[in-house]
Amino acid sequence: MHAVRLHAFGPAENLTYEEVPDPLPGPGQVRIAVRAAGVHLIDTTLRAGTQAGPLPLPELPTTPGREVAGTVEALGEGTPEHWLGRHVTVHLGTAPGGYAELAVADAAALQPVPDALSAPQAVAMVGTGRTVMGVLRGTAIGPEDTVLVLSAAGGMGALLTQYARHRGARVIGAAGGPAKTATIRELGADLAVDYTLPDWADRIRTVYGERPVHHLFDGPGGTLSRTALNLVGPGGTHYAYGGSSTLLTGDDDRPPATEALTPEELRSRGITVRSLNPAFMLEHKRELEDEALTLAAKGVLTPLVDPFPLAEAAAAHRALETRGTAGKVVLVP
């Protein structure tokens, strides 16, 4: 089979497309003929040789990638036969190996792909979609609310924008550049703003007032986060899902550079901050995956996918690192 291999930590060019032996499924495992493999920001971090949260650097050489979808073509010892020939998707957890024509996974972790979803869409929902469900857990968004989504053309941002529209809220999407703001409008946002322009927040104020936002969904953090928080009204909620926790759970957005507001400032403004809990995400992994795939199968959420050929994994990494992508980056063998 062909796979993308990393022999030395460093730039994206260190990813090479090679022919390697087919992997063999062990007891309780399956081998999947991969039709789509997810690319995640954590992949670029580890490729560069930087540890991401509790994940150790992989032993080299390695095949990156932790999210795949495809068809089960071989079973390991003791694996139930009903999996053979099934279309499945799976998050491989801490074990890489997804950037390949064939991948091995534990049968217990498999998710059947709903008929309504393509393999790239299923990959987007099993990782990024799962994280979105974690962010949304316990939210109460309704028709009376105004929602601001930063990086709204990203993998998570696109899904959050669609969900807020589904709930009847007024949605403001912010992203970088005209192409991405056009994408946000296509997703149904009531207002799309380019946050690379210095007056992007003033444009929102002109349309909706001084502090119109009830729910702020914030992947970028840093300066953008502080600017956006000044649009949140008293009693609003700031969902901060950037950083190492989301590198472990599926977000495609860059981590925050600095804390946006001090705890004292937040309290004085009456703003509640909610962030992802990695322990919760791991404990409820299966449940959150089920929710994400179900909403996608029903058409409530349609993941944006930015596909690259498997042989061009290095180009996919470069595009992701320079924020030149829209939606979930996926490699297609």
Coordinates of C-alpha atoms in Angstrom, one line a residue:
M1 CA 0.0 0.0 0.0
H2 CA 0.9 3.7 -0.2
A3 CA 1.2 5.8 2.9
V4 CA 2.5 9.2 4.0
R5 CA 5.6 8.8 6.2
L6 CA 7.6 11.0 8.5
H7 CA 11.2 10.1 9.0
A8 CA 12.4 13.3 10.7
F9 CA 10.6 16.1 12.6
G10 CA 10.5 19.4 10.8
P11 CA 8.7 21.2 8.0
A12 CA 5.8 19.9 6.0
E13 CA 8.2 18.8 3.2
N14 CA 9.4 16.1 5.5
L15 CA 6.2 14.2 4.8
T16 CA 6.9 11.7 2.0
Y17 CA 4.5 9.4 0.0
E18 CA 5.9 5.9 0.0
E19 CA 5.1 2.3 -0.6
V20 CA 5.0 0.3 2.6
P21 CA 3.9 -3.2 3.7
D22 CA 0.1 -3.6 4.4
P23 CA -0.7 -3.5 8.1
L24 CA -2.1 -6.6 9.8
P25 CA -5.1 -6.3 12.1
G26 CA -4.6 -7.8 15.6
P27 CA -7.1 -9.5 17.8
G28 CA -10.3 -7.5 18.0
Q29 CA -9.2 -5.2 15.2
V30 CA -10.1 -4.5 11.6
R31 CA -8.3 -3.3 8.6
I32 CA -9.9 -0.5 6.7
A33 CA -9.6 0.4 3.0
V34 CA -9.3 4.1 3.6
R35 CA -11.5 6.4 1.5
A36 CA -10.8 9.6 3.6
A37 CA -8.3 10.6 6.3
G38 CA -8.7 13.6 8.5
V39 CA -5.9 16.2 8.9
H40 CA -5.8 18.0 12.2
L41 CA -3.8 20.8 13.6
I42 CA -2.2 18.4 16.1
D43 CA -0.7 16.5 13.2
T44 CA 1.2 19.6 12.1
T45 CA 2.4 20.2 15.7
L46 CA 3.7 16.7 16.2
R47 CA 5.2 16.7 12.7
A48 CA 7.2 19.8 13.6
G49 CA 8.6 18.0 16.7
T50 CA 6.6 19.8 19.3
Q51 CA 4.7 17.8 22.0
A52 CA 0.9 18.6 22.0
G53 CA -0.6 18.4 25.5
P54 CA -0.2 15.0 27.0
L55 CA 0.4 13.3 23.6
P56 CA 4.1 12.3 23.3
L57 CA 6.0 12.7 20.1
P58 CA 5.7 9.6 17.9
E59 CA 8.5 7.2 17.4
L60 CA 10.0 7.7 13.9
P61 CA 9.4 6.8 11.2
T62 CA 5.7 7.1 11.6
T63 CA 2.5 7.4 9.5
P64 CA 0.5 10.4 10.9
G65 CA -3.3 10.7 11.1
R66 CA -5.9 9.7 13.7
E67 CA -9.2 9.9 11.8
V68 CA -10.3 7.6 8.9
A69 CA -13.3 6.5 7.0
G70 CA -13.6 3.6 4.6
T71 CA -14.6 0.0 4.1
V72 CA -13.6 -2.9 6.5
E73 CA -11.7 -5.4 4.3
A74 CA -10.1 -7.7 6.8
L75 CA -10.7 -8.9 10.4
G76 CA -8.3 -9.8 13.2
E77 CA -8.8 -12.8 15.4
G78 CA -12.0 -12.6 17.4
T79 CA -13.4 -9.6 15.6
P80 CA -17.2 -10.0 14.9
E81 CA -17.8 -11.0 11.3
H82 CA -20.6 -8.5 10.8
W83 CA -18.0 -5.7 10.4
L84 CA -16.6 -7.2 7.2
G85 CA -17.6 -5.0 4.2
R86 CA -19.1 -2.3 6.4
H87 CA -18.6 1.4 5.7
V88 CA -17.1 2.8 8.9
T89 CA -15.4 5.8 10.4
V90 CA -13.2 5.9 13.4
H91 CA -11.1 8.2 15.5
L92 CA -7.9 6.3 16.2
G93 CA -7.2 8.2 19.5
T94 CA -3.5 8.5 20.4
A95 CA -2.4 5.9 17.8
P96 CA -1.5 7.4 14.4
G97 CA -1.7 5.6 11.0
G98 CA -4.5 7.3 9.1
Y99 CA -2.6 8.9 6.2
A100 CA -2.6 5.6 4.3
E101 CA -4.5 3.5 1.8
L102 CA -5.0 0.9 4.6
A103 CA -5.4 1.5 8.4
V104 CA -5.9 -0.7 11.4
A105 CA -8.4 0.2 14.1
D106 CA -10.1 -1.4 17.2
A107 CA -13.5 -2.8 16.2
A108 CA -14.9 -1.4 19.5
A109 CA -14.2 2.1 18.3
L110 CA -15.8 1.8 14.9
Q111 CA -18.8 3.9 13.9
P112 CA -21.0 2.9 11.0
V113 CA -21.2 5.6 8.3
P114 CA -24.8 6.7 7.7
D115 CA -25.9 6.2 4.1
A116 CA -26.4 10.0 3.7
L117 CA -22.8 10.8 4.4
S118 CA -19.7 10.6 2.2
A119 CA -16.5 9.2 3.7
P120 CA -14.9 12.8 3.9
Q121 CA -18.0 14.0 5.7
A122 CA -18.0 11.1 8.1
V123 CA -14.3 11.8 8.9
A124 CA -15.2 15.4 9.6
M125 CA -18.0 14.5 12.0
V126 CA -16.2 11.7 13.9
G127 CA -13.4 14.2 15.0
T128 CA -14.3 17.8 14.5
G129 CA -18.1 17.1 14.8
R130 CA -17.5 15.3 18.1
T131 CA -15.7 18.3 19.5
V132 CA -18.6 20.6 18.4
M133 CA -21.0 18.4 20.3
G134 CA -18.8 18.8 23.4
V135 CA -18.8 22.6 23.0
L136 CA -22.6 22.7 22.6
R137 CA -23.3 20.4 25.5
G138 CA -25.6 22.2 27.9
T139 CA -26.1 25.3 25.7
A140 CA -29.5 26.9 25.3
I141 CA -29.4 28.8 22.0
G142 CA -32.8 30.1 20.8
P143 CA -34.5 32.6 18.4
E144 CA -33.9 35.4 20.9
D145 CA -30.2 35.0 20.8
T146 CA -27.4 36.6 18.8
V147 CA -24.4 34.3 18.2
L148 CA -20.9 35.3 17.1
V149 CA -18.7 32.6 15.7
L150 CA -15.0 33.3 15.2
S151 CA -13.2 31.3 12.4
A152 CA -16.7 30.6 11.1
A153 CA -15.3 29.1 7.9
G154 CA -13.2 26.6 9.8
G155 CA -14.1 23.0 10.5
M156 CA -15.7 23.7 13.8
G157 CA -16.9 27.2 13.0
A158 CA -18.9 26.1 10.0
L159 CA -20.8 23.5 12.1
L160 CA -21.4 25.9 14.9
T161 CA -22.8 28.5 12.5
Q162 CA -25.2 25.9 11.0
Y163 CA -26.3 24.7 14.5
A164 CA -27.0 28.3 15.6
R165 CA -29.1 28.9 12.5
H166 CA -30.9 25.6 13.1
R167 CA -31.8 26.8 16.6
G168 CA -33.2 30.0 15.1
A169 CA -30.6 32.4 16.4
R170 CA -29.2 35.4 14.7
V171 CA -25.7 34.5 13.6
I172 CA -22.7 36.6 12.9
G173 CA -19.8 34.8 11.4
A174 CA -16.2 36.2 11.4
A175 CA -13.3 34.9 9.3
G176 CA -10.3 36.0 7.4
G177 CA -10.6 37.3 3.8
P178 CA -13.4 37.7 1.2
A179 CA -13.5 34.1 0.1
K180 CA -14.1 32.9 3.7
T181 CA -16.7 35.5 4.4
A182 CA -18.5 34.5 1.2
T183 CA -18.5 30.9 2.5
I184 CA -20.0 32.1 5.8
R185 CA -22.8 33.8 3.9
E186 CA -23.5 30.6 2.1
L187 CA -23.8 28.8 5.4
G188 CA -26.7 31.1 6.3
A189 CA -25.1 33.7 8.6
D190 CA -27.1 36.9 8.9
L191 CA -23.8 38.9 8.8
A192 CA -20.4 37.9 7.7
V193 CA -17.4 40.0 8.6
D194 CA -13.7 39.9 7.7
Y195 CA -11.7 39.9 10.9
T196 CA -8.5 40.8 9.1
L197 CA -9.9 44.3 8.7
P198 CA -9.4 46.7 11.6
D199 CA -13.0 47.8 11.8
W200 CA -14.7 44.4 11.8
A201 CA -16.1 44.8 15.3
D202 CA -17.4 48.3 14.5
R203 CA -19.3 46.9 11.5
I204 CA -21.1 44.6 13.9
R205 CA -21.9 47.4 16.2
T206 CA -23.3 49.5 13.3
V207 CA -25.7 46.8 12.4
Y208 CA -26.7 45.3 15.8
G209 CA -25.7 47.8 18.5
E210 CA -22.9 48.2 21.1
R211 CA -22.9 44.7 22.7
P212 CA -25.4 42.5 20.9
V213 CA -23.8 39.1 21.4
H214 CA -25.2 36.5 23.8
H215 CA -23.0 33.5 22.7
L216 CA -19.4 33.9 21.6
F217 CA -17.8 30.8 20.1
D218 CA -14.1 31.4 20.1
G219 CA -11.4 29.1 18.6
P220 CA -8.7 31.7 17.7
G221 CA -8.3 33.4 21.1
G222 CA -5.7 36.2 21.6
T223 CA -6.4 39.6 20.2
L224 CA -9.4 38.5 18.2
S225 CA -10.9 37.1 21.4
R226 CA -10.5 40.3 23.3
T227 CA -12.1 42.3 20.5
A228 CA -15.0 39.9 20.2
L229 CA -15.6 39.8 24.0
N230 CA -16.2 43.6 23.9
L231 CA -19.2 42.7 21.7
V232 CA -20.7 40.4 24.4
G233 CA -23.4 41.8 26.5
P234 CA -24.0 41.4 30.2
G235 CA -24.9 37.8 31.1
G236 CA -23.4 36.4 27.8
T237 CA -21.4 33.3 27.5
H238 CA -17.9 32.9 26.0
Y239 CA -17.2 29.4 24.7
A240 CA -13.4 29.2 24.6
Y241 CA -12.3 26.0 22.8
G242 CA -8.9 26.8 21.5
G243 CA -5.6 25.4 22.9
S244 CA -4.3 22.0 23.8
S245 CA -7.7 20.6 24.8
T246 CA -9.0 21.0 21.3
L247 CA -5.8 19.8 19.7
L248 CA -6.7 16.5 21.4
T249 CA -10.4 16.5 20.5
G250 CA -10.7 17.7 17.0
D251 CA -10.8 21.4 16.5
D252 CA -9.2 22.9 13.4
D253 CA -8.8 26.4 14.8
R254 CA -5.5 27.9 16.1
P255 CA -5.0 28.0 19.9
P256 CA -5.3 31.3 21.8
A257 CA -2.2 33.4 22.1
T258 CA -3.2 35.1 25.3
E259 CA -6.0 35.1 27.8
A260 CA -8.6 37.6 26.4
L261 CA -9.9 39.1 29.6
T262 CA -8.9 38.8 33.3
P263 CA -11.3 37.0 35.6
E264 CA -12.1 40.3 37.3
E265 CA -13.0 41.9 33.9
L266 CA -15.2 38.9 33.1
R267 CA -17.0 39.0 36.5
S268 CA -17.6 42.8 36.2
R269 CA -19.1 42.2 32.8
G270 CA -21.2 39.2 33.9
I271 CA -19.7 37.0 31.3
T272 CA -19.6 33.2 31.8
V273 CA -16.6 31.4 30.3
R274 CA -17.0 27.8 29.3
S275 CA -14.2 25.6 28.0
L276 CA -13.7 22.1 26.9
N277 CA -12.9 19.5 29.5
P278 CA -10.6 16.8 28.0
A279 CA -11.6 14.2 30.6
F280 CA -15.3 14.8 29.8
M281 CA -14.6 14.5 26.1
L282 CA -12.8 11.2 26.5
E283 CA -15.4 9.8 28.8
H284 CA -18.3 10.7 26.5
K285 CA -16.4 10.1 23.2
R286 CA -18.9 7.5 21.8
E287 CA -21.9 9.5 22.8
L288 CA -20.6 12.7 21.2
E289 CA -19.7 10.9 18.0
D290 CA -23.2 9.4 17.8
E291 CA -24.7 12.9 18.2
A292 CA -22.5 14.4 15.5
L293 CA -23.1 11.7 13.0
T294 CA -26.8 11.7 13.6
L295 CA -27.2 15.4 13.1
A296 CA -25.2 15.1 9.9
A297 CA -27.3 12.2 8.6
K298 CA -30.4 14.3 9.3
G299 CA -29.0 17.2 7.3
V300 CA -29.0 19.5 10.3
L301 CA -25.2 19.8 10.0
T302 CA -23.2 19.6 6.7
P303 CA -19.5 19.6 7.3
L304 CA -17.3 21.7 5.0
V305 CA -14.6 19.6 3.6
D306 CA -11.3 20.8 2.0
P307 CA -9.9 17.7 0.2
F308 CA -6.3 17.0 -0.9
P309 CA -4.9 13.9 -2.5
L310 CA -3.2 11.6 -0.1
A311 CA 0.1 12.0 -2.0
E312 CA -0.1 15.8 -1.3
A313 CA -0.2 15.6 2.5
A314 CA 2.6 18.1 2.7
A315 CA 0.6 20.7 0.8
A316 CA -2.4 20.0 3.1
H317 CA -0.2 20.7 6.2
R318 CA 1.2 23.9 4.7
A319 CA -2.3 25.1 3.8
L320 CA -3.6 24.3 7.3
E321 CA -0.7 26.0 9.0
T322 CA -1.1 29.2 7.0
R323 CA -4.9 29.2 7.5
G324 CA -5.4 28.7 3.7
T325 CA -8.1 26.2 4.1
A326 CA -11.9 26.3 4.6
G327 CA -13.6 23.5 6.6
K328 CA -12.1 20.2 7.6
V329 CA -8.9 19.2 5.7
V330 CA -9.2 15.7 4.4
L331 CA -6.8 13.4 2.5
V332 CA -8.3 11.2 -0.2
P333 CA -6.3 8.1 -1.4

